[in-house]
Amino acid sequence: MHSSRQLSIPRGWDAGCGQGGSAALPLVLVRIDAGSRTNVWGVDSADAIYRYTNHDANPWIKIPGTASDIAAGADGTVWHVNSAGEIYRYTGDQPS
């Protein structure tokens, strides 16, 4: 994981970790998409995929796979494309 860095958060914004003001961010995303306030996904510079949990103790969790871009729909669907151009739909939250 990336090292923490200090960030000054503008008034009215949250640092994405459940804390307003200045916060140490353990994660740096290069892509982010939100289908809703509870369906937020991101990709870091190493192509790792993360999902926002909305929990202060662990705001982002790593999801298996790699992606160069990601898209989240309002209906909860999430799609990503990897560096080879292959397209995937996330099904990890669905019953088997």
mmCIF file of N, CA and C in Angstrom:
data_model
loop_
_atom_site.group_PDB
_atom_site.id
_atom_site.type_symbol
_atom_site.label_atom_id
_atom_site.label_comp_id
_atom_site.label_asym_id
_atom_site.label_seq_id
_atom_site.Cartn_x
_atom_site.Cartn_y
_atom_site.Cartn_z
ATOM 1 N N MET A 1 0.837 -1.159 0.000
ATOM 2 C CA MET A 1 0.000 0.000 0.000
ATOM 3 C C MET A 1 0.892 1.236 0.000
ATOM 4 N N HIS A 2 0.385 2.332 -0.492
ATOM 5 C CA HIS A 2 1.127 3.584 -0.561
ATOM 6 C C HIS A 2 1.337 4.161 0.826
ATOM 7 N N SER A 3 2.386 4.958 0.973
ATOM 8 C CA SER A 3 2.606 5.621 2.251
ATOM 9 C C SER A 3 1.585 6.734 2.437
ATOM 10 N N SER A 4 1.314 7.052 3.705
ATOM 11 C CA SER A 4 0.345 8.107 4.009
ATOM 12 C C SER A 4 0.917 9.460 3.641
ATOM 13 N N ARG A 5 0.039 10.368 3.272
ATOM 14 C CA ARG A 5 0.457 11.733 3.003
ATOM 15 C C ARG A 5 -0.596 12.669 3.582
ATOM 16 N N GLN A 6 -0.174 13.852 3.981
ATOM 17 C CA GLN A 6 -1.084 14.815 4.580
ATOM 18 C C GLN A 6 -1.740 15.629 3.467
ATOM 19 N N LEU A 7 -3.013 15.874 3.604
ATOM 20 C CA LEU A 7 -3.776 16.591 2.590
ATOM 21 C C LEU A 7 -4.658 17.620 3.268
ATOM 22 N N SER A 8 -4.664 18.826 2.743
ATOM 23 C CA SER A 8 -5.540 19.864 3.263
ATOM 24 C C SER A 8 -6.848 19.808 2.489
ATOM 25 N N ILE A 9 -7.932 19.517 3.180
ATOM 26 C CA ILE A 9 -9.230 19.323 2.552
ATOM 27 C C ILE A 9 -10.005 20.640 2.553
ATOM 28 N N PRO A 10 -10.504 21.073 1.390
ATOM 29 C CA PRO A 10 -11.304 22.307 1.333
ATOM 30 C C PRO A 10 -12.586 22.179 2.151
ATOM 31 N N ARG A 11 -13.049 23.298 2.660
ATOM 32 C CA ARG A 11 -14.279 23.324 3.453
ATOM 33 C C ARG A 11 -15.429 22.733 2.632
ATOM 34 N N GLY A 12 -16.235 21.891 3.279
ATOM 35 C CA GLY A 12 -17.365 21.265 2.612
ATOM 36 C C GLY A 12 -17.045 19.937 1.953
ATOM 37 N N TRP A 13 -15.791 19.528 1.997
ATOM 38 C CA TRP A 13 -15.383 18.262 1.394
ATOM 39 C C TRP A 13 -14.896 17.309 2.463
ATOM 40 N N ASP A 14 -14.985 16.018 2.197
ATOM 41 C CA ASP A 14 -14.490 14.970 3.069
ATOM 42 C C ASP A 14 -13.326 14.311 2.348
ATOM 43 N N ALA A 15 -12.346 13.865 3.078
ATOM 44 C CA ALA A 15 -11.147 13.265 2.474
ATOM 45 C C ALA A 15 -11.375 11.859 1.954
ATOM 46 N N GLY A 16 -12.610 11.376 1.974
ATOM 47 C CA GLY A 16 -12.871 10.033 1.488
ATOM 48 C C GLY A 16 -12.513 8.977 2.509
ATOM 49 N N CYS A 17 -12.268 9.427 3.723
ATOM 50 C CA CYS A 17 -11.937 8.472 4.783
ATOM 51 C C CYS A 17 -12.807 8.719 6.003
ATOM 52 N N GLY A 18 -13.917 9.428 5.821
ATOM 53 C CA GLY A 18 -14.855 9.621 6.905
ATOM 54 C C GLY A 18 -14.492 10.714 7.870
ATOM 55 N N GLN A 19 -13.453 11.492 7.577
ATOM 56 C CA GLN A 19 -13.026 12.558 8.463
ATOM 57 C C GLN A 19 -12.902 13.834 7.655
ATOM 58 N N GLY A 20 -13.517 14.912 8.113
ATOM 59 C CA GLY A 20 -13.368 16.199 7.435
ATOM 60 C C GLY A 20 -12.054 16.846 7.806
ATOM 61 N N GLY A 21 -11.752 18.007 7.253
ATOM 62 C CA GLY A 21 -10.512 18.722 7.576
ATOM 63 C C GLY A 21 -9.317 18.050 6.950
ATOM 64 N N SER A 22 -8.184 18.091 7.636
ATOM 65 C CA SER A 22 -6.975 17.441 7.149
ATOM 66 C C SER A 22 -6.966 15.993 7.587
ATOM 67 N N ALA A 23 -6.550 15.117 6.709
ATOM 68 C CA ALA A 23 -6.512 13.701 7.032
ATOM 69 C C ALA A 23 -5.353 13.042 6.305
ATOM 70 N N ALA A 24 -4.771 12.041 6.927
ATOM 71 C CA ALA A 24 -3.715 11.269 6.279
ATOM 72 C C ALA A 24 -4.388 10.250 5.364
ATOM 73 N N LEU A 25 -4.040 10.276 4.099
ATOM 74 C CA LEU A 25 -4.646 9.361 3.136
ATOM 75 C C LEU A 25 -3.709 8.189 2.890
ATOM 76 N N PRO A 26 -4.127 6.968 3.210
ATOM 77 C CA PRO A 26 -3.276 5.806 2.997
ATOM 78 C C PRO A 26 -3.313 5.305 1.565
ATOM 79 N N LEU A 27 -4.166 5.866 0.740
ATOM 80 C CA LEU A 27 -4.408 5.356 -0.598
ATOM 81 C C LEU A 27 -4.458 6.516 -1.581
ATOM 82 N N VAL A 28 -3.812 6.348 -2.727
ATOM 83 C CA VAL A 28 -3.859 7.349 -3.783
ATOM 84 C C VAL A 28 -4.456 6.693 -5.018
ATOM 85 N N LEU A 29 -5.619 7.186 -5.432
ATOM 86 C CA LEU A 29 -6.304 6.631 -6.595
ATOM 87 C C LEU A 29 -6.038 7.488 -7.822
ATOM 88 N N VAL A 30 -5.932 6.833 -8.983
ATOM 89 C CA VAL A 30 -5.760 7.550 -10.246
ATOM 90 C C VAL A 30 -7.046 7.547 -11.060
ATOM 91 N N ARG A 31 -7.985 6.663 -10.702
ATOM 92 C CA ARG A 31 -9.311 6.596 -11.324
ATOM 93 C C ARG A 31 -10.330 6.409 -10.211
ATOM 94 N N ILE A 32 -11.476 7.046 -10.346
ATOM 95 C CA ILE A 32 -12.552 6.875 -9.382
ATOM 96 C C ILE A 32 -13.877 7.065 -10.093
ATOM 97 N N ASP A 33 -14.886 6.301 -9.679
ATOM 98 C CA ASP A 33 -16.213 6.465 -10.240
ATOM 99 C C ASP A 33 -17.242 6.160 -9.161
ATOM 100 N N ALA A 34 -18.350 6.861 -9.206
ATOM 101 C CA ALA A 34 -19.415 6.677 -8.222
ATOM 102 C C ALA A 34 -20.742 6.536 -8.936
ATOM 103 N N GLY A 35 -21.418 5.416 -8.687
ATOM 104 C CA GLY A 35 -22.762 5.216 -9.214
ATOM 105 C C GLY A 35 -23.795 5.810 -8.274
ATOM 106 N N SER A 36 -23.407 5.899 -6.994
ATOM 107 C CA SER A 36 -24.232 6.504 -5.955
ATOM 108 C C SER A 36 -23.308 6.788 -4.778
ATOM 109 N N ARG A 37 -23.847 7.354 -3.710
ATOM 110 C CA ARG A 37 -22.992 7.664 -2.561
ATOM 111 C C ARG A 37 -22.501 6.399 -1.856
ATOM 112 N N THR A 38 -23.113 5.261 -2.120
ATOM 113 C CA THR A 38 -22.672 4.006 -1.514
ATOM 114 C C THR A 38 -22.029 3.048 -2.515
ATOM 115 N N ASN A 39 -21.905 3.448 -3.750
ATOM 116 C CA ASN A 39 -21.316 2.607 -4.790
ATOM 117 C C ASN A 39 -20.160 3.375 -5.429
ATOM 118 N N VAL A 40 -19.025 3.423 -4.701
ATOM 119 C CA VAL A 40 -17.855 4.192 -5.126
ATOM 120 C C VAL A 40 -16.677 3.242 -5.281
ATOM 121 N N TRP A 41 -16.009 3.333 -6.400
ATOM 122 C CA TRP A 41 -14.903 2.439 -6.738
ATOM 123 C C TRP A 41 -13.717 3.243 -7.238
ATOM 124 N N GLY A 42 -12.501 2.702 -7.084
ATOM 125 C CA GLY A 42 -11.313 3.383 -7.560
ATOM 126 C C GLY A 42 -10.235 2.409 -7.978
ATOM 127 N N VAL A 43 -9.248 2.945 -8.675
ATOM 128 C CA VAL A 43 -8.093 2.189 -9.153
ATOM 129 C C VAL A 43 -6.851 2.996 -8.800
ATOM 130 N N ASP A 44 -5.820 2.318 -8.247
ATOM 131 C CA ASP A 44 -4.585 3.040 -7.932
ATOM 132 C C ASP A 44 -3.591 2.940 -9.089
ATOM 133 N N SER A 45 -2.417 3.512 -8.918
ATOM 134 C CA SER A 45 -1.427 3.559 -10.007
ATOM 135 C C SER A 45 -0.849 2.185 -10.344
ATOM 136 N N ALA A 46 -1.028 1.210 -9.467
ATOM 137 C CA ALA A 46 -0.581 -0.162 -9.745
ATOM 138 C C ALA A 46 -1.716 -1.007 -10.323
ATOM 139 N N ASP A 47 -2.823 -0.365 -10.700
ATOM 140 C CA ASP A 47 -4.006 -1.015 -11.274
ATOM 141 C C ASP A 47 -4.796 -1.865 -10.271
ATOM 142 N N ALA A 48 -4.541 -1.693 -8.973
ATOM 143 C CA ALA A 48 -5.324 -2.401 -7.957
ATOM 144 C C ALA A 48 -6.700 -1.742 -7.842
ATOM 145 N N ILE A 49 -7.722 -2.545 -7.570
ATOM 146 C CA ILE A 49 -9.109 -2.079 -7.503
ATOM 147 C C ILE A 49 -9.525 -1.939 -6.043
ATOM 148 N N TYR A 50 -10.224 -0.836 -5.725
ATOM 149 C CA TYR A 50 -10.698 -0.587 -4.369
ATOM 150 C C TYR A 50 -12.166 -0.197 -4.385
ATOM 151 N N ARG A 51 -12.875 -0.598 -3.324
ATOM 152 C CA ARG A 51 -14.275 -0.223 -3.139
ATOM 153 C C ARG A 51 -14.399 0.569 -1.842
ATOM 154 N N TYR A 52 -15.144 1.661 -1.886
ATOM 155 C CA TYR A 52 -15.365 2.487 -0.703
ATOM 156 C C TYR A 52 -16.388 1.812 0.192
ATOM 157 N N THR A 53 -16.079 1.713 1.500
ATOM 158 C CA THR A 53 -16.941 1.010 2.437
ATOM 159 C C THR A 53 -17.829 1.937 3.259
ATOM 160 N N ASN A 54 -17.484 3.219 3.324
ATOM 161 C CA ASN A 54 -18.199 4.197 4.139
ATOM 162 C C ASN A 54 -18.041 3.906 5.637
ATOM 163 N N HIS A 55 -16.974 3.184 6.010
ATOM 164 C CA HIS A 55 -16.662 2.902 7.409
ATOM 165 C C HIS A 55 -15.363 3.614 7.760
ATOM 166 N N ASP A 56 -15.385 4.430 8.811
ATOM 167 C CA ASP A 56 -14.211 5.214 9.193
ATOM 168 C C ASP A 56 -12.974 4.360 9.464
ATOM 169 N N ALA A 57 -13.140 3.206 10.088
ATOM 170 C CA ALA A 57 -11.996 2.369 10.452
ATOM 171 C C ALA A 57 -11.284 1.780 9.230
ATOM 172 N N ASN A 58 -12.014 1.494 8.177
ATOM 173 C CA ASN A 58 -11.447 0.889 6.969
ATOM 174 C C ASN A 58 -12.230 1.395 5.757
ATOM 175 N N PRO A 59 -11.971 2.641 5.327
ATOM 176 C CA PRO A 59 -12.812 3.245 4.292
ATOM 177 C C PRO A 59 -12.711 2.615 2.906
ATOM 178 N N TRP A 60 -11.590 2.018 2.568
ATOM 179 C CA TRP A 60 -11.404 1.412 1.250
ATOM 180 C C TRP A 60 -10.925 -0.024 1.428
ATOM 181 N N ILE A 61 -11.534 -0.955 0.688
ATOM 182 C CA ILE A 61 -11.050 -2.335 0.707
ATOM 183 C C ILE A 61 -10.590 -2.728 -0.697
ATOM 184 N N LYS A 62 -9.528 -3.502 -0.730
ATOM 185 C CA LYS A 62 -8.979 -3.966 -2.005
ATOM 186 C C LYS A 62 -9.819 -5.137 -2.506
ATOM 187 N N ILE A 63 -10.143 -5.091 -3.792
ATOM 188 C CA ILE A 63 -10.936 -6.113 -4.462
ATOM 189 C C ILE A 63 -10.013 -6.889 -5.406
ATOM 190 N N PRO A 64 -10.132 -8.203 -5.484
ATOM 191 C CA PRO A 64 -9.264 -8.974 -6.381
ATOM 192 C C PRO A 64 -9.373 -8.500 -7.837
ATOM 193 N N GLY A 65 -8.253 -8.527 -8.521
ATOM 194 C CA GLY A 65 -8.209 -8.148 -9.931
ATOM 195 C C GLY A 65 -7.387 -6.894 -10.146
ATOM 196 N N THR A 66 -7.196 -6.559 -11.413
ATOM 197 C CA THR A 66 -6.502 -5.325 -11.787
ATOM 198 C C THR A 66 -7.320 -4.620 -12.850
ATOM 199 N N ALA A 67 -7.202 -3.306 -12.880
ATOM 200 C CA ALA A 67 -7.979 -2.511 -13.833
ATOM 201 C C ALA A 67 -7.207 -1.272 -14.232
ATOM 202 N N SER A 68 -7.404 -0.841 -15.461
ATOM 203 C CA SER A 68 -6.853 0.442 -15.884
ATOM 204 C C SER A 68 -7.934 1.517 -15.868
ATOM 205 N N ASP A 69 -9.200 1.100 -15.855
ATOM 206 C CA ASP A 69 -10.319 2.035 -15.729
ATOM 207 C C ASP A 69 -11.495 1.290 -15.101
ATOM 208 N N ILE A 70 -12.413 2.043 -14.507
ATOM 209 C CA ILE A 70 -13.529 1.442 -13.798
ATOM 210 C C ILE A 70 -14.760 2.321 -13.927
ATOM 211 N N ALA A 71 -15.944 1.700 -13.912
ATOM 212 C CA ALA A 71 -17.202 2.447 -14.002
ATOM 213 C C ALA A 71 -18.216 1.817 -13.055
ATOM 214 N N ALA A 72 -18.937 2.666 -12.329
ATOM 215 C CA ALA A 72 -19.957 2.203 -11.383
ATOM 216 C C ALA A 72 -21.308 2.764 -11.800
ATOM 217 N N GLY A 73 -22.317 1.903 -11.836
ATOM 218 C CA GLY A 73 -23.653 2.327 -12.218
ATOM 219 C C GLY A 73 -24.533 2.604 -11.010
ATOM 220 N N ALA A 74 -25.563 3.409 -11.215
ATOM 221 C CA ALA A 74 -26.508 3.737 -10.140
ATOM 222 C C ALA A 74 -27.244 2.498 -9.645
ATOM 223 N N ASP A 75 -27.340 1.473 -10.487
ATOM 224 C CA ASP A 75 -28.026 0.234 -10.093
ATOM 225 C C ASP A 75 -27.110 -0.718 -9.329
ATOM 226 N N GLY A 76 -25.867 -0.319 -9.077
ATOM 227 C CA GLY A 76 -24.931 -1.136 -8.314
ATOM 228 C C GLY A 76 -23.947 -1.932 -9.143
ATOM 229 N N THR A 77 -24.140 -1.990 -10.452
ATOM 230 C CA THR A 77 -23.192 -2.733 -11.285
ATOM 231 C C THR A 77 -21.873 -1.979 -11.387
ATOM 232 N N VAL A 78 -20.798 -2.750 -11.520
ATOM 233 C CA VAL A 78 -19.455 -2.183 -11.661
ATOM 234 C C VAL A 78 -18.756 -2.926 -12.789
ATOM 235 N N TRP A 79 -18.168 -2.145 -13.691
ATOM 236 C CA TRP A 79 -17.430 -2.699 -14.819
ATOM 237 C C TRP A 79 -16.014 -2.159 -14.777
ATOM 238 N N HIS A 80 -15.063 -2.974 -15.228
ATOM 239 C CA HIS A 80 -13.703 -2.451 -15.374
ATOM 240 C C HIS A 80 -13.058 -3.036 -16.623
ATOM 241 N N VAL A 81 -12.063 -2.323 -17.095
ATOM 242 C CA VAL A 81 -11.262 -2.778 -18.225
ATOM 243 C C VAL A 81 -9.825 -2.882 -17.739
ATOM 244 N N ASN A 82 -9.145 -3.976 -18.103
ATOM 245 C CA ASN A 82 -7.756 -4.137 -17.678
ATOM 246 C C ASN A 82 -6.807 -3.614 -18.750
ATOM 247 N N SER A 83 -5.514 -3.719 -18.481
ATOM 248 C CA SER A 83 -4.523 -3.156 -19.410
ATOM 249 C C SER A 83 -4.494 -3.874 -20.752
ATOM 250 N N ALA A 84 -5.049 -5.086 -20.826
ATOM 251 C CA ALA A 84 -5.128 -5.827 -22.092
ATOM 252 C C ALA A 84 -6.402 -5.484 -22.867
ATOM 253 N N GLY A 85 -7.240 -4.602 -22.303
ATOM 254 C CA GLY A 85 -8.476 -4.221 -22.967
ATOM 255 C C GLY A 85 -9.636 -5.171 -22.707
ATOM 256 N N GLU A 86 -9.451 -6.121 -21.785
ATOM 257 C CA GLU A 86 -10.513 -7.071 -21.457
ATOM 258 C C GLU A 86 -11.499 -6.419 -20.495
ATOM 259 N N ILE A 87 -12.793 -6.643 -20.722
ATOM 260 C CA ILE A 87 -13.842 -6.005 -19.943
ATOM 261 C C ILE A 87 -14.457 -7.026 -18.984
ATOM 262 N N TYR A 88 -14.650 -6.596 -17.742
ATOM 263 C CA TYR A 88 -15.223 -7.461 -16.709
ATOM 264 C C TYR A 88 -16.337 -6.741 -15.959
ATOM 265 N N ARG A 89 -17.334 -7.506 -15.496
ATOM 266 C CA ARG A 89 -18.376 -6.998 -14.609
ATOM 267 C C ARG A 89 -18.168 -7.630 -13.251
ATOM 268 N N TYR A 90 -18.198 -6.826 -12.191
ATOM 269 C CA TYR A 90 -18.006 -7.335 -10.838
ATOM 270 C C TYR A 90 -19.230 -8.108 -10.387
ATOM 271 N N THR A 91 -19.005 -9.322 -9.894
ATOM 272 C CA THR A 91 -20.100 -10.157 -9.408
ATOM 273 C C THR A 91 -19.848 -10.632 -7.973
ATOM 274 N N GLY A 92 -18.868 -10.096 -7.309
ATOM 275 C CA GLY A 92 -18.467 -10.550 -5.989
ATOM 276 C C GLY A 92 -19.510 -10.426 -4.909
ATOM 277 N N ASP A 93 -20.470 -9.503 -5.036
ATOM 278 C CA ASP A 93 -21.493 -9.332 -4.014
ATOM 279 C C ASP A 93 -22.751 -10.134 -4.299
ATOM 280 N N GLN A 94 -22.760 -10.891 -5.374
ATOM 281 C CA GLN A 94 -23.947 -11.651 -5.743
ATOM 282 C C GLN A 94 -23.870 -13.064 -5.180
ATOM 283 N N PRO A 95 -25.016 -13.617 -4.736
ATOM 284 C CA PRO A 95 -25.000 -15.005 -4.247
ATOM 285 C C PRO A 95 -24.656 -15.975 -5.356
ATOM 286 N N SER A 96 -23.992 -17.062 -5.002
ATOM 287 C CA SER A 96 -23.633 -18.035 -6.031
ATOM 288 C C SER A 96 -24.689 -19.107 -6.207
#
